[in-house]
XYZ file of C-alpha atoms in Angstrom:
152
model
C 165.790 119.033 38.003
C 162.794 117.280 39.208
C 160.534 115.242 37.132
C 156.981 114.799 37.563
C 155.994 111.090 36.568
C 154.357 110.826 33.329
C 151.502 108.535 32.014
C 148.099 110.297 32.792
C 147.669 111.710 29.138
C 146.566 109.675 26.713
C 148.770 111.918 23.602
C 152.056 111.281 23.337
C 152.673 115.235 24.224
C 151.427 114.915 27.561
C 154.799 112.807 28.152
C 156.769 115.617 28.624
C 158.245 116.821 31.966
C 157.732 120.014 32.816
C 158.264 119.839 36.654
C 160.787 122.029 37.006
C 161.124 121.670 41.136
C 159.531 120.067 43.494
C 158.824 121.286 47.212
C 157.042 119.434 50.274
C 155.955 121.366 53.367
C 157.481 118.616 55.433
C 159.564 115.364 55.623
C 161.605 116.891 52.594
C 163.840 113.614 52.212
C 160.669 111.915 51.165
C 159.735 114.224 48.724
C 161.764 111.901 46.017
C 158.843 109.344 46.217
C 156.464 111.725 44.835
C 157.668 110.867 41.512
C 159.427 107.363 41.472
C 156.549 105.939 39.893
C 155.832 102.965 42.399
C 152.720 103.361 44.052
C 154.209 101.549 47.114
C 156.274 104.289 47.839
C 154.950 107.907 49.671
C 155.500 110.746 51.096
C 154.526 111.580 54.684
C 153.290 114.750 55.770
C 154.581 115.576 59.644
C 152.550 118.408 61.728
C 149.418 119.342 62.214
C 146.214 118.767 59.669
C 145.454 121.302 57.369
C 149.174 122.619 56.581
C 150.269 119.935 53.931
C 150.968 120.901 50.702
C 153.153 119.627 47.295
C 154.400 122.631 45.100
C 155.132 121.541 41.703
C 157.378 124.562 39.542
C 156.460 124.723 36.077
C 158.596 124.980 33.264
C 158.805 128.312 31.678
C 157.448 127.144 28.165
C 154.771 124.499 29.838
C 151.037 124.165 29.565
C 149.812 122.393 31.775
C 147.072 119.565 30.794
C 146.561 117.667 33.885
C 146.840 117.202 37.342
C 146.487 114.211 39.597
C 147.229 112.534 42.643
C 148.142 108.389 43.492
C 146.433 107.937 47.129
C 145.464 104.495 49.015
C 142.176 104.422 50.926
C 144.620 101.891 52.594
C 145.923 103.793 54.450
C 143.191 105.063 56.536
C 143.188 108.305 58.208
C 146.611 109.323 56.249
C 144.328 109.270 52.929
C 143.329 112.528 51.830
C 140.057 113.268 51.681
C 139.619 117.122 50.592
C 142.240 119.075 48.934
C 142.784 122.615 46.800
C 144.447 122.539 44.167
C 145.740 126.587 43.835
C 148.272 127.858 41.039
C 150.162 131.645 40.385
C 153.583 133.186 39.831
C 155.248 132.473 43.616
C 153.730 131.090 46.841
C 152.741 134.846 48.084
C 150.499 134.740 44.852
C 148.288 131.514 44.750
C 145.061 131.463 44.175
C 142.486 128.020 44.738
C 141.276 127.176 41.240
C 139.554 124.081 42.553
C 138.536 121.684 45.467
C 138.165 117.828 45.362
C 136.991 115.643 48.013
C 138.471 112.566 47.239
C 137.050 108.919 47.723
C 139.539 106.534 46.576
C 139.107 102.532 46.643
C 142.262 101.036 46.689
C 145.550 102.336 45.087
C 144.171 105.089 42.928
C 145.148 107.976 40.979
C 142.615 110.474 41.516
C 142.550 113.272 38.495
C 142.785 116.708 40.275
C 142.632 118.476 36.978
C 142.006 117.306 33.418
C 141.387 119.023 29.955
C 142.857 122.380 30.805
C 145.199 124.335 28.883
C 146.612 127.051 31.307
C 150.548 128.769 32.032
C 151.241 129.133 35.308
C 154.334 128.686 37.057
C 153.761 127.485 40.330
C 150.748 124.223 41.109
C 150.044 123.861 44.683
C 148.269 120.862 45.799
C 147.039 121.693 50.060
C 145.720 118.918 51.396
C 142.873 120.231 53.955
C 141.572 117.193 55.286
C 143.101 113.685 56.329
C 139.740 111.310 56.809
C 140.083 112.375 60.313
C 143.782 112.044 60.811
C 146.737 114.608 60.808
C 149.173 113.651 58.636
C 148.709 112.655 54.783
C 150.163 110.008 52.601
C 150.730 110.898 49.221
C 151.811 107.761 46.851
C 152.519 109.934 43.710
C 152.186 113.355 42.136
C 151.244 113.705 37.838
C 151.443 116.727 36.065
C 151.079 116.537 32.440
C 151.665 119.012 30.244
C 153.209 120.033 26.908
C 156.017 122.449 26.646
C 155.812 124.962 24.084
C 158.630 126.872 22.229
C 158.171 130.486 22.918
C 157.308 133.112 20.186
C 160.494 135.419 19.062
């Protein structure tokens, strides 16, 4: 079971994981520093720019609150600079709910999504542009949430 690294929330129900899995589109092994919680860790995208993405699974009883992602304008042309953020059922069914350009200075966790209440089972963060490079570095990966006991 993966767990997405907490903290972003300010209420103490944000706290909960409800990362279910976790899926890179490359360098898999590195996948593990996504959530570790030390922003001197990353993972490292490998191919060509414009086909990086982090899939975050959902917990069946989850609602998600907030997304958001640790960068590091440090690292130059591996920073991120423009990324969708798409959700849905299964990877054939995403849809792009929003796009951020990001602009980081320093080590910063850049919010992605905040003060949402939605269900959906799959959160796919593509990162589209790399400040000119091809690969990304991605230092962490928050999704807060609440997990909710289902009706009977």
């Amino acid at each position: 079971k993966a767990a997405a690294a907490a903290g972003a929330g300010s209420d103490a129900e944000d706290e909960a994981s409800i990362v279910r899995r976790l899926e890179v589109s490359t360098n898999k092994s590195q996948k593990k520093f996504l959530t570790d919680g030390c922003a001197d860790t990353f993972w490292q995208s490998d191919g060509r720019s414009g086909q990086h993405w982090i899939r975050l699974w959902v917990e069946r009883d989850a609602v998600i609150t907030g997304l958001y992602m640790q960068i590091n304008s440090a690292d130059g042309n591996y920073c991120p600079s423009l990324v969708d953020v798409l959700v849905g059922d299964s990877p054939a069914g995403l849809r792009r709910i929003k796009t951020c350009t990001l602009a980081p200075t320093g080590n910063q966790r850049c919010c992605l999504l905040e003060r949402v209440r939605a269900s959906h089972r799959l959160v796919q963060i593509s990162i589209r542009e790399n400040n000119g490079g091809c690969d990304c570095k991605v230092r962490g990966v928050f999704l807060t949430g609440q997990l909710v006991p289902a009706a009977h």
